[in-house]
mmCIF file of C-alpha atoms in Angstrom:
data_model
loop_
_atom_site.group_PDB
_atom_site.id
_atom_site.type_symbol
_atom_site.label_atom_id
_atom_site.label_comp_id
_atom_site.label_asym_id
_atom_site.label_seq_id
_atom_site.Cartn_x
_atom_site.Cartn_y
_atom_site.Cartn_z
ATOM 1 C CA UNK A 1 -35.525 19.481 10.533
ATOM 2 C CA UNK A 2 -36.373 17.016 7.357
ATOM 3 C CA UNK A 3 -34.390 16.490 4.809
ATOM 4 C CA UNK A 4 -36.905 18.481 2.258
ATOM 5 C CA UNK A 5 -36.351 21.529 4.646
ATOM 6 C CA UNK A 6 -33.271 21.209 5.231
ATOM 7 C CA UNK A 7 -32.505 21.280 1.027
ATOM 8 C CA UNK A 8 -35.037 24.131 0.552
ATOM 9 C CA UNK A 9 -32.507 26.220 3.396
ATOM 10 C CA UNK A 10 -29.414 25.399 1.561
ATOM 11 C CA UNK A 11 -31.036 26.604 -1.446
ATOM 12 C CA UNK A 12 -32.431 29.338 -0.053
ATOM 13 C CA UNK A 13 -28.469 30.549 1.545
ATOM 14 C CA UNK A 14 -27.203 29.460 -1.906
ATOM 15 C CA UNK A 15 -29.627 32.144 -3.671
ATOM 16 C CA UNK A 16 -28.706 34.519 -1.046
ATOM 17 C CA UNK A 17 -24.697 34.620 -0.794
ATOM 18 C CA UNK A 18 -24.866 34.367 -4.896
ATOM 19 C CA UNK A 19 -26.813 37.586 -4.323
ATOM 20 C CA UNK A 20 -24.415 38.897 -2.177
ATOM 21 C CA UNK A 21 -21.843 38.163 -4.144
ATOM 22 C CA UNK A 22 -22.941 39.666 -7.558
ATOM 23 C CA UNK A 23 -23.524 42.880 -5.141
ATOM 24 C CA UNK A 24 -19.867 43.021 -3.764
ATOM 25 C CA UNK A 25 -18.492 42.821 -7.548
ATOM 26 C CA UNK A 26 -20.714 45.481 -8.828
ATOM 27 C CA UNK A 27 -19.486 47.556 -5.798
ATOM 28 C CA UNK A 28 -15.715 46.021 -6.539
ATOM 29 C CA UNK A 29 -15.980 47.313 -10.151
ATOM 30 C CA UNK A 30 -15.893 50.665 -9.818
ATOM 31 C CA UNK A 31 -13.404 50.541 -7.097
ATOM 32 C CA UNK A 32 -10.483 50.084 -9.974
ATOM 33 C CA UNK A 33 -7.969 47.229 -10.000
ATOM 34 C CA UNK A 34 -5.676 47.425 -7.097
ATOM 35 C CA UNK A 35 -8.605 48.829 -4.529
ATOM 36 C CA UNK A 36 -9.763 46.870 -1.411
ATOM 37 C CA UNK A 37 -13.196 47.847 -0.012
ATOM 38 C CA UNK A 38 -14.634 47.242 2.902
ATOM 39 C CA UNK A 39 -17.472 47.881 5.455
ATOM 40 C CA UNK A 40 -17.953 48.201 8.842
ATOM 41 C CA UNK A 41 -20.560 48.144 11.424
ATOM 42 C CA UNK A 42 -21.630 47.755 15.612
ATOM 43 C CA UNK A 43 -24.386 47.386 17.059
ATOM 44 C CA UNK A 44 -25.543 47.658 21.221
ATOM 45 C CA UNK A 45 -28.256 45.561 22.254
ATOM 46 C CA UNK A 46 -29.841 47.555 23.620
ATOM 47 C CA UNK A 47 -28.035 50.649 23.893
ATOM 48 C CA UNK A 48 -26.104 50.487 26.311
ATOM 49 C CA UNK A 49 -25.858 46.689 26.245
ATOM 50 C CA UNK A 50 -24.241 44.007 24.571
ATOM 51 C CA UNK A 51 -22.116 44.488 21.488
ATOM 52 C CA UNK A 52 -21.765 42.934 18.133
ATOM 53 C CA UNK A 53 -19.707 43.833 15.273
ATOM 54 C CA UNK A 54 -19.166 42.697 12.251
ATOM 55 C CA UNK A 55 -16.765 43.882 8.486
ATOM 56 C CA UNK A 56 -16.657 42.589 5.294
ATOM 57 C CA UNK A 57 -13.376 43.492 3.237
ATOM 58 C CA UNK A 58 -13.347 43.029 -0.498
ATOM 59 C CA UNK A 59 -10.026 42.428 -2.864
ATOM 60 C CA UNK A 60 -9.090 42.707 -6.238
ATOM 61 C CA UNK A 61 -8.817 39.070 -7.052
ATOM 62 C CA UNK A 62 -12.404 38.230 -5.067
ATOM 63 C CA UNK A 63 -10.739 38.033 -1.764
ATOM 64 C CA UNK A 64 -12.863 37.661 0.892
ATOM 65 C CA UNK A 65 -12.713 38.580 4.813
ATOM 66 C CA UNK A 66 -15.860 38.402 7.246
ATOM 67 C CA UNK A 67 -15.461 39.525 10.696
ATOM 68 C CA UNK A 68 -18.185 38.717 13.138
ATOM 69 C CA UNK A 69 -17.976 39.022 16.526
ATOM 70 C CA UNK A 70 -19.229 39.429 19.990
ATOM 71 C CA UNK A 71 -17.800 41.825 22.453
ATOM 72 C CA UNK A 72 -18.551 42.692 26.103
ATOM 73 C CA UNK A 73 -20.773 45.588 27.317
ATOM 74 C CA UNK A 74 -20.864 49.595 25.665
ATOM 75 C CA UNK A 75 -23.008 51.704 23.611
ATOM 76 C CA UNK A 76 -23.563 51.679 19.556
ATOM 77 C CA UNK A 77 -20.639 54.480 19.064
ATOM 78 C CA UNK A 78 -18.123 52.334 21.199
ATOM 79 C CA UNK A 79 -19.745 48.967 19.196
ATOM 80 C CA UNK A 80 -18.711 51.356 15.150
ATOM 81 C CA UNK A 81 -15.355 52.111 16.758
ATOM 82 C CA UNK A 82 -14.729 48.146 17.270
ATOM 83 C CA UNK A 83 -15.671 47.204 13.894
ATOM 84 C CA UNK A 84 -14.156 50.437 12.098
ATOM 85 C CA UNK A 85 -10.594 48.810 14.119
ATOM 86 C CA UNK A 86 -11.217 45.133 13.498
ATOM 87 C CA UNK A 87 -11.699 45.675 9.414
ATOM 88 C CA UNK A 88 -8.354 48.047 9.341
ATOM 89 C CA UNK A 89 -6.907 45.188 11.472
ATOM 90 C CA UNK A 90 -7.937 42.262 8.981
ATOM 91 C CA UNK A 91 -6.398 44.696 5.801
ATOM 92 C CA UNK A 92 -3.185 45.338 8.227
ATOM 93 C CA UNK A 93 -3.314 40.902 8.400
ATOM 94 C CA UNK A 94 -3.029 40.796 4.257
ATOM 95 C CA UNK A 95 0.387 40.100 2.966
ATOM 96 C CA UNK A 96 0.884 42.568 1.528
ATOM 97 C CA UNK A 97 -1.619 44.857 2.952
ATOM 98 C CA UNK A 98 -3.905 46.716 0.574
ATOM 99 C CA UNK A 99 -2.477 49.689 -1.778
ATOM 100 C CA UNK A 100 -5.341 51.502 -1.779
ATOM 101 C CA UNK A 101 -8.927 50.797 0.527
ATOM 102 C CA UNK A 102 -12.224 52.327 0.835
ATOM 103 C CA UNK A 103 -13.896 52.186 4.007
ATOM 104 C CA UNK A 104 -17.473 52.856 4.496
ATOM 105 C CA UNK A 105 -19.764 53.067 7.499
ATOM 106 C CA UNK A 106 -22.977 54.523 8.607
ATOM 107 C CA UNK A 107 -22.090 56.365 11.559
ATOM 108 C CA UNK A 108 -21.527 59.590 11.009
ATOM 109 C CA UNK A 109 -20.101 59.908 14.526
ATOM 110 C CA UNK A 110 -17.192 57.484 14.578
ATOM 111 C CA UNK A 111 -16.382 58.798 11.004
ATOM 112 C CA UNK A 112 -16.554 62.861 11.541
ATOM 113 C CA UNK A 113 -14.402 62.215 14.493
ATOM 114 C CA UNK A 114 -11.782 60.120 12.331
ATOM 115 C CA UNK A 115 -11.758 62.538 9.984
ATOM 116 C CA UNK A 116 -11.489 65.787 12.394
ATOM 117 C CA UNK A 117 -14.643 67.034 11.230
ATOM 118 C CA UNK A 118 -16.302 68.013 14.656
ATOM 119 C CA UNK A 119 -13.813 70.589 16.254
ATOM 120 C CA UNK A 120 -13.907 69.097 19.535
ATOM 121 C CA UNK A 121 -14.373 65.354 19.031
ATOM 122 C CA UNK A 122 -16.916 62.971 20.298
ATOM 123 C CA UNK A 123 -16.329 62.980 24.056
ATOM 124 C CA UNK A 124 -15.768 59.374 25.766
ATOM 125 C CA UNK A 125 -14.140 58.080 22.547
ATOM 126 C CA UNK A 126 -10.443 59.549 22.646
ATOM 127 C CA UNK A 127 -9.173 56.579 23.255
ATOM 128 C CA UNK A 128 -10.961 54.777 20.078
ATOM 129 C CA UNK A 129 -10.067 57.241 18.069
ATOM 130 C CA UNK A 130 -6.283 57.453 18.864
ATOM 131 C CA UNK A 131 -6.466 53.591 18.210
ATOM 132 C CA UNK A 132 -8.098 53.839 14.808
ATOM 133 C CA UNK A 133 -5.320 56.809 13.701
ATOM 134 C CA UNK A 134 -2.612 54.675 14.711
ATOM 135 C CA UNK A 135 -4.058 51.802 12.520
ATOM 136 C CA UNK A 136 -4.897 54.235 9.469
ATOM 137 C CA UNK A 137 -0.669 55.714 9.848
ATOM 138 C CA UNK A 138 0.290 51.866 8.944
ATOM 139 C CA UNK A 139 -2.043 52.022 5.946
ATOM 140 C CA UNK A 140 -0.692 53.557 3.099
ATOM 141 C CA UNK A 141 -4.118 55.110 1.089
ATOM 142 C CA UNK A 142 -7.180 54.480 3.084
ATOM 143 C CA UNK A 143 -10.304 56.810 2.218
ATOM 144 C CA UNK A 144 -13.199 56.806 4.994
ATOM 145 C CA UNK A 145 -16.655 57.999 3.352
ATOM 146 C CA UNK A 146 -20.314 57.786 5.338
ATOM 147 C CA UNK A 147 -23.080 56.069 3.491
ATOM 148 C CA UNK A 148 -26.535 55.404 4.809
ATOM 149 C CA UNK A 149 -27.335 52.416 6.769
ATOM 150 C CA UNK A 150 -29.439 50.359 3.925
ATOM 151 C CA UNK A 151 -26.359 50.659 1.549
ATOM 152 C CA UNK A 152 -24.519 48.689 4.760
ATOM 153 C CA UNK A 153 -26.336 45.579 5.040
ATOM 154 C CA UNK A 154 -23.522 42.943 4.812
ATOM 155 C CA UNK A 155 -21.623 44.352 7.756
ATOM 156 C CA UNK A 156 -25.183 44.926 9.539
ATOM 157 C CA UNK A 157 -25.430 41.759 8.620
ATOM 158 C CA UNK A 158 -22.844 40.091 10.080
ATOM 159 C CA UNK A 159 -22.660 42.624 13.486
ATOM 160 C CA UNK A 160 -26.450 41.252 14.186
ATOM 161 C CA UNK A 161 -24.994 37.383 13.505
ATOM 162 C CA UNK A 162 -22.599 38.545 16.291
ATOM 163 C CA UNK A 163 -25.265 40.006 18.417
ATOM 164 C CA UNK A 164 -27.288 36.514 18.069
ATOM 165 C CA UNK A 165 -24.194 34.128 19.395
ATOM 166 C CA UNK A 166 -23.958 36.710 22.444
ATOM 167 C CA UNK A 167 -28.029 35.750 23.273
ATOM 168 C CA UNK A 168 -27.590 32.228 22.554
ATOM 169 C CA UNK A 169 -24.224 32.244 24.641
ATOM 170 C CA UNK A 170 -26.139 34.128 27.583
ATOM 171 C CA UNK A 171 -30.021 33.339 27.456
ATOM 172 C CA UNK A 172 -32.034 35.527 29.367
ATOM 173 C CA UNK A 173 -32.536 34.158 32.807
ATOM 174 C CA UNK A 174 -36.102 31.842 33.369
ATOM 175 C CA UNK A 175 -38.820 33.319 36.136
#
C-alpha cells in the first residue's frame, strides 16, 4: 500500500469512528446521567457455521468497551446468546458495575425468551438462557428492549470483524 493510500485510509477510519462517535452520544443523551448502554449482536456463517460476536457498551463519562470475537461452531440464536452474555460480562468487569443499563439487540428470539415472553421458551437454548439470568441477578437495573437490525450496526459491526479473523484464521481449503 503507498503512503498516499495509506493516509487517504486513516482519514477515511478517522471520518468514520468520529461518526460513530457523535452517534453513541446522541444515543448516550437521552439515556440520563448515570445510564450505561449497550448493544449486542452474533452472527453464524453460515447458519449453522462459524460464529462471531461482537458488543459495544457505552458510559456516562464516554467510557468505552468493544467486544469482538470469534467463537467455535452453532447457529445465529446460539451466536445473540454469546454476545447478549459477553456485554453483561464486560458491565459485571466495571468497578463499580453500572447503576442502571440498557441493553438492546435485534433478535427477538434471545430477547422474548429473556424476558419470559414465549410461554414455553426457545427450545435448545435453556442452558443460554439460565446463563444470561444468572448474569442479569448480579446486575442491579438492567432493561432489555428489541430494536431492528439497522439501528444495531456497531455491534453488527464488530460481530462481522469477528466473523472475518475466523476466515482469515481458517482459509477455505485450495482444490
Amino acid at each position: 500500500m503507498t503512503a498516499e493510500a495509506d493516509a487517504r485510509r486513516q482519514r477515511k477510519e478517522a471520518k468514520m469512528q468520529a461518526r460513530r462517535d457523535l452517534w453513541a452520544a446522541r444515543r448516550q443523551d437521552a439515556a440520563g446521567p448515570l445510564a450505561w448502554r449497550g448493544w449486542f449482536d452474533g452472527s453464524a456463517h453460515p447458519n449453522p457455521g462459524k460464529l462471531g460476536i461482537g458488543a459495544l457498551l457505552l458510559g456516562p463519562q464516554g467510557e468505552r468497551i468493544e467486544v469482538s470475537e470469534a467463537l467455535d461452531y452453532g447457529n445465529s440464536s446460539e451466536a445473540e446468546y454469546a454476545a447478549l452474555t459477553a456485554v453483561l460480562q464486560a458491565a459485571l468487569a466495571l468497578s463499580p458495575p453500572p447503576m442502571e443499563l440498557l441493553l438492546y439487540g435485534d433478535s427477538q428470539v434471545v430477547i422474548n425468551d429473556v424476558l419470559g415472553s414465549t410461554p414455553l421458551g426457545a427450545k435448545g437454548l435453556e442452558t443460554q438462557r439460565a446463563s444470561v439470568v444468572a448474569l442479569l441477578q448480579q446486575l442491579h437495573n438492567v432493561t432489555l428492549r428489541w430494536i431492528p437490525r439497522h439501528r444495531n450496526g456497531e455491534a453488527d459491526r464488530l460481530s462481522q470483524l469477528a466473523i472475518a479473523a475466523w476466515v482469515e484464521q481458517d482459509p477455505p481449503a485450495q482444490d
